Coordinates of C-alpha atoms in Angstrom, one line a residue:
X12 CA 8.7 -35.2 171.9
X13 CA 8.7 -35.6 175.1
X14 CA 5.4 -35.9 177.3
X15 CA 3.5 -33.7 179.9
X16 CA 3.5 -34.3 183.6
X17 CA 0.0 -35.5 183.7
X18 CA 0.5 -37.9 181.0
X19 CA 3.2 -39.2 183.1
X20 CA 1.8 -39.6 186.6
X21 CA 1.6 -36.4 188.9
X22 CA 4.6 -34.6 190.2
X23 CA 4.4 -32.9 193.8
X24 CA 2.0 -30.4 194.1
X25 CA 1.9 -26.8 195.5
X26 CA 5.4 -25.3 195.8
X27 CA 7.3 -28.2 194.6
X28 CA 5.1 -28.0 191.6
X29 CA 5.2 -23.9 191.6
X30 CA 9.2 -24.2 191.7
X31 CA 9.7 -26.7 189.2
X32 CA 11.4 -24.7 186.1
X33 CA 10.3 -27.3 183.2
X34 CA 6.7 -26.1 183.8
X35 CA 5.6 -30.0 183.7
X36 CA 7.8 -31.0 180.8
X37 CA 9.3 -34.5 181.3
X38 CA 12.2 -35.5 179.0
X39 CA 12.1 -38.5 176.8
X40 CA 15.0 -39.7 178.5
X41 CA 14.4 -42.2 181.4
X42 CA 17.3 -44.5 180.7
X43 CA 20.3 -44.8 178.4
X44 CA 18.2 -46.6 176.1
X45 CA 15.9 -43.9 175.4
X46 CA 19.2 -42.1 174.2
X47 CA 18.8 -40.6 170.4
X48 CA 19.1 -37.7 168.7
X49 CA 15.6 -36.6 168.8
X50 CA 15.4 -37.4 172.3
X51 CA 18.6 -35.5 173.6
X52 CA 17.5 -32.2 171.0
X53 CA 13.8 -32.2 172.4
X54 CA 15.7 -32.6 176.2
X55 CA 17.9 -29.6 175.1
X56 CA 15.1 -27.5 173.8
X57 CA 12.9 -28.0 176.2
X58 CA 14.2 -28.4 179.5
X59 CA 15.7 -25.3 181.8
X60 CA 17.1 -27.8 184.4
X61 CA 19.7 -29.0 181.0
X62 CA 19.6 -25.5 179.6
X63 CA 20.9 -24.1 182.7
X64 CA 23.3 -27.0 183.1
X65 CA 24.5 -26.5 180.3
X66 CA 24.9 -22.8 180.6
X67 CA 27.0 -23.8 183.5
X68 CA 28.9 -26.1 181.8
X69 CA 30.4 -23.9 179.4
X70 CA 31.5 -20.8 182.0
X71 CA 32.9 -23.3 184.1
X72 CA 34.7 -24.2 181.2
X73 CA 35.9 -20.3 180.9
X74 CA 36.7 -19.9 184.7
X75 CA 38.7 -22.8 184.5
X76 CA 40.4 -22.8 181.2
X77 CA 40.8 -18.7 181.4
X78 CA 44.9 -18.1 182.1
X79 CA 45.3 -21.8 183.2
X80 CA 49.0 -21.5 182.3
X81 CA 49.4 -18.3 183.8
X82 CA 50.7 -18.8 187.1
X83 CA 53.9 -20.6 187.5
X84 CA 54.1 -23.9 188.4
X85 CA 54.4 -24.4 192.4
X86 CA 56.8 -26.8 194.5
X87 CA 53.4 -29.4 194.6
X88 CA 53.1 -28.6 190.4
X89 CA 56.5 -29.1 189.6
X90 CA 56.7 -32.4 191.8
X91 CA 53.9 -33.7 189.9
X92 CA 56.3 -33.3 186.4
X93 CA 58.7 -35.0 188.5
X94 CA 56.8 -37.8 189.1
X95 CA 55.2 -37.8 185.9
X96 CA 58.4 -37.6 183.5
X97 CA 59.2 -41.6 185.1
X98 CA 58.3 -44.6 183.1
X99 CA 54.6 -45.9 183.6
X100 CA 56.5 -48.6 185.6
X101 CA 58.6 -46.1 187.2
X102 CA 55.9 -44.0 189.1
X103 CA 54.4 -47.2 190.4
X104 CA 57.8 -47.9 191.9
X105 CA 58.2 -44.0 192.9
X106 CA 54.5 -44.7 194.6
X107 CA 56.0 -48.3 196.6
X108 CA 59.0 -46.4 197.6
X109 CA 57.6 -44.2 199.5
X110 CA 55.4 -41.3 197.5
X111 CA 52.8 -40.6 199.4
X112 CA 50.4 -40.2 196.5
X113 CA 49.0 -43.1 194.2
X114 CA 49.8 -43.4 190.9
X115 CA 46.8 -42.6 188.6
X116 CA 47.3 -39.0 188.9
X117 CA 50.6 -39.5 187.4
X118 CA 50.2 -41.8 184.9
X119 CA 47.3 -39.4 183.6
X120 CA 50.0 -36.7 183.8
X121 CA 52.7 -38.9 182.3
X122 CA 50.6 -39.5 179.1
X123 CA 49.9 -35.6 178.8
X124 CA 53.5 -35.1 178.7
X125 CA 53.6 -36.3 174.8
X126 CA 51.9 -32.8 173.9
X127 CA 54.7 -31.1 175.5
X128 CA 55.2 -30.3 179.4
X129 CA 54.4 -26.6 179.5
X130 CA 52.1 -25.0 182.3
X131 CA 48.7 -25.5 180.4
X132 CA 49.7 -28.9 179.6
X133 CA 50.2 -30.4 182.9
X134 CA 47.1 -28.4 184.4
X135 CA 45.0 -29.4 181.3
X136 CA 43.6 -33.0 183.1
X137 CA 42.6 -31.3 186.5
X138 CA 40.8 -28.0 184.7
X139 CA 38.9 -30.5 182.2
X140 CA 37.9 -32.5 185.0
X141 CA 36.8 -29.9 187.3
X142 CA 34.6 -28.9 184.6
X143 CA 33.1 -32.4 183.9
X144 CA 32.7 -32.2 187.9
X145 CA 30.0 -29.7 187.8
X146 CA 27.2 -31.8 185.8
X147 CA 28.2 -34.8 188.2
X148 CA 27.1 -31.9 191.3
X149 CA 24.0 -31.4 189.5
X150 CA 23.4 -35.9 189.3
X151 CA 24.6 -36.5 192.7
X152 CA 22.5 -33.4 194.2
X153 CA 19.4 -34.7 192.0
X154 CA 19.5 -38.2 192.9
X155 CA 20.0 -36.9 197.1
X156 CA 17.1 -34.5 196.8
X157 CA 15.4 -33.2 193.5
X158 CA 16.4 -31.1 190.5
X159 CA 16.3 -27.8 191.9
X160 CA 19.1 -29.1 194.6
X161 CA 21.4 -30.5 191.5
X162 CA 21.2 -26.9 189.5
X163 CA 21.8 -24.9 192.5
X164 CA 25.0 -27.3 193.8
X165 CA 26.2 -27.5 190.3
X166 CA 26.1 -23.5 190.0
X167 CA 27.6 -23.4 193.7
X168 CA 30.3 -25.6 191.8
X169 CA 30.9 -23.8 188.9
X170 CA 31.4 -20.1 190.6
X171 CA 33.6 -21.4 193.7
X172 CA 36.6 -19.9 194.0
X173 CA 37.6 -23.0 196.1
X174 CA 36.9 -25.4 193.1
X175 CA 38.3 -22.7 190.4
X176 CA 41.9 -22.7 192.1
X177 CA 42.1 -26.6 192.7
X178 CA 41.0 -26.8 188.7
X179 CA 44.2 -24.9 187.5
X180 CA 46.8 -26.9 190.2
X181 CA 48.7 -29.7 188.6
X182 CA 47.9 -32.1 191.2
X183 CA 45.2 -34.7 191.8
X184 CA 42.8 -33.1 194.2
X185 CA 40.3 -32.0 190.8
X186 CA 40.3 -35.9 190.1
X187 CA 39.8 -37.3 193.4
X188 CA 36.6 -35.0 193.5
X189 CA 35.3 -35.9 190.2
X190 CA 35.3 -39.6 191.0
X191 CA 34.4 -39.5 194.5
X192 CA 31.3 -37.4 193.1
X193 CA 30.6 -40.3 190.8
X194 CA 30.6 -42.7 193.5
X195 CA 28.4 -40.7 195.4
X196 CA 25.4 -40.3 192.6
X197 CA 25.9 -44.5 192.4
X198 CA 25.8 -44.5 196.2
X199 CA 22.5 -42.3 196.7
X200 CA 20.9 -44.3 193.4
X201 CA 22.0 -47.7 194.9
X202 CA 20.2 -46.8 198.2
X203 CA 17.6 -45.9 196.3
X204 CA 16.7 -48.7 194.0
X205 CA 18.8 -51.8 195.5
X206 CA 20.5 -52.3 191.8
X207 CA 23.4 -54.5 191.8
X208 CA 24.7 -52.6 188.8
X209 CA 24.8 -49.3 190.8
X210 CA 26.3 -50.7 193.6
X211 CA 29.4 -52.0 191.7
X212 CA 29.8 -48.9 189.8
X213 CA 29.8 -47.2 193.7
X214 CA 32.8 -49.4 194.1
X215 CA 34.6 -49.0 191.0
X216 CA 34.8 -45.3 191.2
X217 CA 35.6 -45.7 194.6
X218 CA 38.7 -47.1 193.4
X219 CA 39.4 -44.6 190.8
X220 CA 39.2 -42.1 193.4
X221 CA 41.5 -44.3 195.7
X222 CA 44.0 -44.5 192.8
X223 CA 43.4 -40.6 192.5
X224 CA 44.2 -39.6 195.8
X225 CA 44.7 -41.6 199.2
X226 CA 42.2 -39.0 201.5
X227 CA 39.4 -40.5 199.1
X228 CA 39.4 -43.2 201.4
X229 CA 37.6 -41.3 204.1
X230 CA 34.6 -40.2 202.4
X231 CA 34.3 -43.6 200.5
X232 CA 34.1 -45.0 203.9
X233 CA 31.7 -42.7 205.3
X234 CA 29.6 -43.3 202.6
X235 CA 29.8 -47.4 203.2
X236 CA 29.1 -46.5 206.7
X237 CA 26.2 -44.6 206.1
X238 CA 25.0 -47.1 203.8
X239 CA 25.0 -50.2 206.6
X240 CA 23.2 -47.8 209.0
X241 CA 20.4 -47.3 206.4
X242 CA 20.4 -50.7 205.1
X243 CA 20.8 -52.1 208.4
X244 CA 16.9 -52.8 209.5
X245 CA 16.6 -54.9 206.3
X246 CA 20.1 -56.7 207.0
X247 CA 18.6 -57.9 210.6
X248 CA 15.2 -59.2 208.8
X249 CA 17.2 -60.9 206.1
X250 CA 21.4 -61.2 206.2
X251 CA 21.1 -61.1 202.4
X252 CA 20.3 -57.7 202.4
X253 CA 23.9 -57.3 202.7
X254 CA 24.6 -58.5 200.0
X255 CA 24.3 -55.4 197.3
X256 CA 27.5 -53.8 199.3
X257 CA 29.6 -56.6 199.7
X258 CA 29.4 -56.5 195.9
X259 CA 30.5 -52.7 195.5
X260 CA 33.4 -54.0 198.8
X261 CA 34.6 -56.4 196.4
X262 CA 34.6 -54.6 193.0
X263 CA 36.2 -52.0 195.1
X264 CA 38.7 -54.5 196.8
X265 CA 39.5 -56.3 194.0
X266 CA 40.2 -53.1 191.7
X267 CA 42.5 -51.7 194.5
X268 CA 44.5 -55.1 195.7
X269 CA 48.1 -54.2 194.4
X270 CA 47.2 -50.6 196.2
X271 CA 46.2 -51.6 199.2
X272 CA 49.5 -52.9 201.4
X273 CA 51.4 -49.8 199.7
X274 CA 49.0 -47.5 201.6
X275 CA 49.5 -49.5 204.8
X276 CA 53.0 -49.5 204.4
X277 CA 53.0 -45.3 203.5
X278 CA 50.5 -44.5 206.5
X279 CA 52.4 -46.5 208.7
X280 CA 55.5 -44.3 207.3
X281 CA 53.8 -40.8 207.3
X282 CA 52.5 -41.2 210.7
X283 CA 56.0 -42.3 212.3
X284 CA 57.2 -38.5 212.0
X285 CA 54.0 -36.1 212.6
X286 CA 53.0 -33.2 211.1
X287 CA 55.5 -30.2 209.8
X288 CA 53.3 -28.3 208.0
X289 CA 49.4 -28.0 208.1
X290 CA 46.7 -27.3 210.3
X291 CA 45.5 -29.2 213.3
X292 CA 42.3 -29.9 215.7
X293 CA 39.6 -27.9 215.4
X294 CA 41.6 -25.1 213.2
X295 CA 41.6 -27.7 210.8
X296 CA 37.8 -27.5 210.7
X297 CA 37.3 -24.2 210.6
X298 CA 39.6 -23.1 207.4
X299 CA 38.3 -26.2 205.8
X300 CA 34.9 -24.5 206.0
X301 CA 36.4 -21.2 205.9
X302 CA 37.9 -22.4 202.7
X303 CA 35.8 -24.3 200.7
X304 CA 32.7 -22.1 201.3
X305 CA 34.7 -18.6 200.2
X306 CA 38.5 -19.3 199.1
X307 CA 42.2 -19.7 200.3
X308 CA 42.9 -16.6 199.4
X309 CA 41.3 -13.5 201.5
X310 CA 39.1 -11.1 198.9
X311 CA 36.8 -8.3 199.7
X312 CA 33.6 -9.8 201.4
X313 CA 35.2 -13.5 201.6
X314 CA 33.8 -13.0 205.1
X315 CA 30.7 -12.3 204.4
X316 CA 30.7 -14.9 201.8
X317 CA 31.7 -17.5 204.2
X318 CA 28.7 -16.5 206.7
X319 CA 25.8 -16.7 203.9
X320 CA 27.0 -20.0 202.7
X321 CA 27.5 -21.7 205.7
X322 CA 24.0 -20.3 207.1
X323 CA 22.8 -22.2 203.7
X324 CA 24.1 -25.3 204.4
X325 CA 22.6 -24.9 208.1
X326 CA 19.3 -24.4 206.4
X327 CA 19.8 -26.9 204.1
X328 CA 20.6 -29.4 206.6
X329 CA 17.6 -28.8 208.8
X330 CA 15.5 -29.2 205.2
X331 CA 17.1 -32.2 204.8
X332 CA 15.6 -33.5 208.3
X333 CA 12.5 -32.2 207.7
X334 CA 11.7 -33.9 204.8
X335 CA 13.3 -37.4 205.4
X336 CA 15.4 -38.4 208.5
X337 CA 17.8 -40.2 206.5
X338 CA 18.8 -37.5 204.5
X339 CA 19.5 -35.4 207.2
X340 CA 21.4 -37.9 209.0
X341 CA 23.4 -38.2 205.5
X342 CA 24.1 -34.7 205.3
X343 CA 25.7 -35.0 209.2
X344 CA 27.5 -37.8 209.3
X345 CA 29.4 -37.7 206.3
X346 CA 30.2 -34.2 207.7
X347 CA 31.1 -35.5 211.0
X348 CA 32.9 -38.6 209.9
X349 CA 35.2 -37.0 207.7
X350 CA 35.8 -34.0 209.7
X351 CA 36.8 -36.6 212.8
X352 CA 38.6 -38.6 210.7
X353 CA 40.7 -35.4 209.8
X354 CA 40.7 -34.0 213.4
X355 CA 42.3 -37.2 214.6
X356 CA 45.0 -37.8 211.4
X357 CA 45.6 -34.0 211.8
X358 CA 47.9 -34.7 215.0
X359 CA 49.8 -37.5 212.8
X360 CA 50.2 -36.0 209.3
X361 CA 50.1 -33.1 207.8
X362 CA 46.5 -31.8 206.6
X363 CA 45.3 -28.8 204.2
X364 CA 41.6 -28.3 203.8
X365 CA 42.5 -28.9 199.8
X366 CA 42.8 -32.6 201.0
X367 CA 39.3 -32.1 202.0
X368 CA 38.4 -30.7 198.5
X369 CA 35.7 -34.2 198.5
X370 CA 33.5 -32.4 201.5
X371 CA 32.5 -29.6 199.1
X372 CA 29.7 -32.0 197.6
X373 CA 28.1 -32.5 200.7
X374 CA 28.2 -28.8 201.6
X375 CA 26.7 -27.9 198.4
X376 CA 24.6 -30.5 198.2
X377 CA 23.1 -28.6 201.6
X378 CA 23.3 -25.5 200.5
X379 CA 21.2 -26.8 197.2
X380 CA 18.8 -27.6 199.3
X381 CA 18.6 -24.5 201.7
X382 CA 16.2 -23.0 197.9
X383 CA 13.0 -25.2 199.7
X384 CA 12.0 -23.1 202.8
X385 CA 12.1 -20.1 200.8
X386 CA 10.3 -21.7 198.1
X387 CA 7.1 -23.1 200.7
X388 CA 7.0 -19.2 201.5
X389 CA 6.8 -18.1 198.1
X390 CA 5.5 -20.6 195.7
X391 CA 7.5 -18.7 192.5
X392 CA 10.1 -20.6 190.2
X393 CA 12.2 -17.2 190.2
X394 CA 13.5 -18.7 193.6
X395 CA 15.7 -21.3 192.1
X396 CA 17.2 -18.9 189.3
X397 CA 17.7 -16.3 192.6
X398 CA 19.5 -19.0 194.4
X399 CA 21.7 -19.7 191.0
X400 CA 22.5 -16.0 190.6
X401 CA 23.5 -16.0 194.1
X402 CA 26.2 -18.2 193.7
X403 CA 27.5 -15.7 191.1
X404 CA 26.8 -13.1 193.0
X405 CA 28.9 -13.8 196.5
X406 CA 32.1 -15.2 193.4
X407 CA 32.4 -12.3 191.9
X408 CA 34.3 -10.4 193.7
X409 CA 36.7 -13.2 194.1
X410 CA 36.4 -13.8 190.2
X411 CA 37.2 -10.1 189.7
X412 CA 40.1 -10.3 190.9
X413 CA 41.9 -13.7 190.5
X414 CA 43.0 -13.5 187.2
X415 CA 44.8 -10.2 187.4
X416 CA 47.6 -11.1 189.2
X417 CA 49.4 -13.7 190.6
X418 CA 48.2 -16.4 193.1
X419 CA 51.6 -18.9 193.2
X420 CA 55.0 -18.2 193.3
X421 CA 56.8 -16.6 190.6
X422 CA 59.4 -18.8 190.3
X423 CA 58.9 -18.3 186.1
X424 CA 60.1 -14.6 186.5
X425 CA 62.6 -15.4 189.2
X426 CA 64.4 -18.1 187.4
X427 CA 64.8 -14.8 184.9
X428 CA 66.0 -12.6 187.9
X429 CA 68.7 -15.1 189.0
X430 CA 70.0 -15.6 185.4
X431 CA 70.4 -11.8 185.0
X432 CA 72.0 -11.5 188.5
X433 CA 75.0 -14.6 188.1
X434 CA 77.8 -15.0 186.5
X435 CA 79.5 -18.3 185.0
X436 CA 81.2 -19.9 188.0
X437 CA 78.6 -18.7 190.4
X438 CA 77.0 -21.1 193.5
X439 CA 73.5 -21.2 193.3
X440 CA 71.7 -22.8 196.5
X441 CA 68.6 -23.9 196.8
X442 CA 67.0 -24.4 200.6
X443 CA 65.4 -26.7 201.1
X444 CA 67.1 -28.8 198.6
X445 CA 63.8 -30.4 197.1
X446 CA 62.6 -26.7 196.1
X447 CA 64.9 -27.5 193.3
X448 CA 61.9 -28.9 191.7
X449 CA 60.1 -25.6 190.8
X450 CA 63.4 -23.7 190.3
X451 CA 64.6 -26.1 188.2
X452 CA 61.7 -26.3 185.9
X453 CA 62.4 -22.6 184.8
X454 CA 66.3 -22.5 185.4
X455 CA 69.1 -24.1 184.5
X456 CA 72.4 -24.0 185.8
X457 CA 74.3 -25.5 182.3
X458 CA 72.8 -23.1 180.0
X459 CA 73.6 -20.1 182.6
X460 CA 77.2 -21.7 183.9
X461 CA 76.6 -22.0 187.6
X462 CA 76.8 -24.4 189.6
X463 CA 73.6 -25.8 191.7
X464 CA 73.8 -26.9 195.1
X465 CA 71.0 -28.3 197.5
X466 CA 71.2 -27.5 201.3
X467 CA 68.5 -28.3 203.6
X468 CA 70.2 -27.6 207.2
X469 CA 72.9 -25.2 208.6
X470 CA 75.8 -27.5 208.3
X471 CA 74.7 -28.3 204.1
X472 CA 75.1 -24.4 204.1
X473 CA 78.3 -24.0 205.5
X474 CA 80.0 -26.9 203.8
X475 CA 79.5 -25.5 200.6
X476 CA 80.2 -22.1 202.0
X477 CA 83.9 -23.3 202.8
X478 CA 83.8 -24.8 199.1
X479 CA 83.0 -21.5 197.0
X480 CA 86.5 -20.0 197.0
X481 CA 86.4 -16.9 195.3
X482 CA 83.1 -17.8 193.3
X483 CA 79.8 -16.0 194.7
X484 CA 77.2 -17.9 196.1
X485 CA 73.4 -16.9 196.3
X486 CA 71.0 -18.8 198.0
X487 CA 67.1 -19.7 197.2
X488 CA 65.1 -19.6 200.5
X489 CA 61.5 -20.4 200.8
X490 CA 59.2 -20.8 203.8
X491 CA 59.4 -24.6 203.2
X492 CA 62.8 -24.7 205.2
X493 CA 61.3 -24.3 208.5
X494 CA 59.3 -27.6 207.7
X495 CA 62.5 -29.2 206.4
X496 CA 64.8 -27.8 209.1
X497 CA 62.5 -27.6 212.6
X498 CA 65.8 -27.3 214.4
X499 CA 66.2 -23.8 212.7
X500 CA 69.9 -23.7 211.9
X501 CA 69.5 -22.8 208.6
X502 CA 67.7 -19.8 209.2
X503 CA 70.5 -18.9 211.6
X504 CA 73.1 -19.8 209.3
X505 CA 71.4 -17.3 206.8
X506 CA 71.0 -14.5 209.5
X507 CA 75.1 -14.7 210.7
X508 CA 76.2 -15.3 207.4
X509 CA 74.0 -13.7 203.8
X510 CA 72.5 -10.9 202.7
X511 CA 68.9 -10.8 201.6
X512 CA 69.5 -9.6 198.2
X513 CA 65.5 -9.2 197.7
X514 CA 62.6 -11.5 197.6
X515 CA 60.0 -12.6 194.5
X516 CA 56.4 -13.6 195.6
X517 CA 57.4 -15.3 198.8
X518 CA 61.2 -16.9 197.2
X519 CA 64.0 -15.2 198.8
X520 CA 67.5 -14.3 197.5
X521 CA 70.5 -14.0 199.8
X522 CA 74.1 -13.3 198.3
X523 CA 77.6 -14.9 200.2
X524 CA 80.6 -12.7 199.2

């Protein structure tokens, strides 16, 4: 069973004490080798912090889980079954070629693909992970602060619509966040206790996350440069106080070698063109913010929602400072740092606050620890299940509404529109060609007796045009063409020469006679 606070030593008192939802109870379990299963039923039974977790765990579970094969698969989704349908030698090839994503992703993907390649299977790996990423909120924000922080960031976590959508996309962004998590908790616990073990496991799932997703990069190295800055009055005492993160740098280094000159040789790639699509500067910041703290999508009171949370992390922030400089300069900089990183790469390639899906644990982490003020005003454990409900509470209306209708384009239902609407012989183009992708996952031109044609300019358009002879030819048109053709001719091809037969959740149809 396990033992009372006072037989333990004596916990904080006053409202630390007065907020602290075990009462006094301290779990058996101290360390992995007090694992049993006595110990982990006596945890269960006994402890709110795990109840509650737990609790979480499962509706995250729901949330994420709940019509995960609903939507149809988007032009990032149905790249990712591109990818992932190649050889396990194949997508590491696709990634040195020029992919501007790492491999792991796909490889994770490409195994999935023996249970079949529907919807649910290729968005199975991201929702389980986003679920497995809420207990890692409630270790990292435990280890930063105290338990209270963890349940609140791990309930912030589990209600956000932010995290919820990026669970149910077939792409990497869910992974990159569960293992850039992990290495934070190591991180913090490294700091805290100088263990050589924790510092190599901060490098080796900074690596996963590398081989996740390449924007890992930046918060694994704010996180190293926080870590010099508090290590550094010990490193100018003694140089071997450096030596605990050159460990993690080389676990790190040596896990990510064959990686490594492939991203110099992509960056150096990506950044040659500039951005076509994205946001940029200080716009950047804002929706990233704006984003993560309510949702992509616009829902009644995401406004609102946005305002109270961000307040929180304010709050939470200036706790942070109050009780330990170090924290608070934790909270900040890896704010700052990845924010200017992101302001600066912003102006060479193009950036989406879901690339910055890795800042949500600091901004929860703050806002888990905005529950203190309130509770040194009123001493009352009620606090820390109010601040739990309140992340329900601002999701709902979001949550209300998201699974009713759809979020992605349709391009399930019009696949079905263009196979009712052609007739053998047909020209079916698809603008910008690699939208073919999506289209093609739900279409296909043998079984219907068209023919399928990419364009991704004016003069692709017109030579085909000049090739249809008495055959009709209908054209697929998203808003990726004006990335794909800056120059615009396409658009003015379309405008002189189709008809907009009708349009499907942002996918246009235009008709040549």
């Amino acid at each position: 069973m396990g033992k009372k606070r006072d037989e333990r030593g004596k916990e904080k008192t006053g409202s630390d004490r007065e907020c602290n939802l075990d009462n006094g109870y301290v779990s058996p379990i101290r360390t992995l080798g007090d694992l049993s299963a006595a110990s982990i039923r006596d945890t269960i039974v006994h402890s709110r912090y795990i109840q509650i977790l737990l609790s979480l765990t499962i509706i995250g579970f729901l949330l994420r889980f709940y019509h995960l094969g609903f939507n149809s698969l988007w032009l990032d989704e149905a790249s990712t079954y591109t990818f992932a349908s190649l050889s396990i030698p194949g997508i590491w090839e696709a990634t040195t070629g020029g992919e501007f994503n790492p491999p792991l992703f796909y490889w994770t993907e490409h195994i999935m693909l023996v249970f079949g390649n529907s919807e649910f299977i290729l968005r199975f790996i991201p929702a389980l992970l986003g679920v497995l990423t809420i207990p890692v909120f409630y270790l990292a924000g435990k280890e930063f602060a105290d338990r209270n922080t963890g349940i609140i960031a791990a309930a912030a976590a589990t209600f956000s619509p932010f995290l919820i959508i990026y669970s149910q996309e077939a792409r990497a962004y869910a992974m990159m966040l569960f293992f850039v998590g992990l290495a934070m908790f190591f991180c913090l616990r490294a700091l805290r206790t100088n263990d050589m073990k924790n510092w190599a496991l901060f490098g080796a799932f900074s690596a996963l996350a590398f081989w996740s997703h390449f924007y890992a990069m930046v918060m694994v190295g704010s996180l190293v440069l926080y870590s010099l800055y508090e290590l550094l009055p010990k490193i100018q005492k003694d140089i071997r106080a450096l030596r605990p993160i050159v460990i993690g740098g080389v676990t790190f280094g040596l896990l990510c070698l064959p990686l490594i000159p492939v991203t110099l040789q992509l960056f150096a790639k990506r950044t040659a063109g500039g951005p076509t699509f994205g946001f940029q500067g200080a716009v950047l910041i804002y929706e990233t913010f704006r984003q993560i703290l309510s949702s992509p999508f616009r829902f009644p009171g995401s406004d609102l929602v946005f305002f109270i949370l961000f307040i929180l992390f304010v709050i939470g922030v200036i706790q942070a400072f109050r009780m330990d400089r170090n924290k608070g300069i934790f909270l900040v900089s890896i704010t700052v740092l990845t924010f200017a990183i992101s302001f600066f790469l912003s102006y060479r390639i193009p950036m989406m606050p879901r690339y910055l899906i890795i800042l949500s644990l600091v901004l929860f982490i703050g806002i888990g620890l905005s529950y203190k003020p309130v509770c040194s005003l009123i001493a009352n454990r009620n606090i820390v299940y109010g601040f739990v409900l309140l992340m329900l509470l601002v999701s709902l209306p979001f949550i209300a509404g998201y699974y009713s209708g759809y979020t992605k384009e349709d391009w399930r239902g019009f696949a079905g529109q263009v196979t009712s609407l052609t007739k053998p012989g047909d020209l079916v183009v698809v603008a910008p060609g690699y939208v073919y992708q999506p289209f093609d996952y739900y279409y296909s031109a043998a079984e219907d007796g068209t023919v399928e044609h990419h364009a991704d300019n004016g003069k692709n358009l017109e030579s085909i045009r000049l090739e249809k002879g008495n055959s009709s030819m209908y054209i697929i048109v998203t808003g990726d063409i004006q990335s794909a053709n800056p120059e615009g001719d396409a658009v003015a091809w379309l405008e002189k020469n189709a008809r907009l037969q009708g349009q499907n959740t942002g996918i246009y149809l235009f008709s040549v006679n």
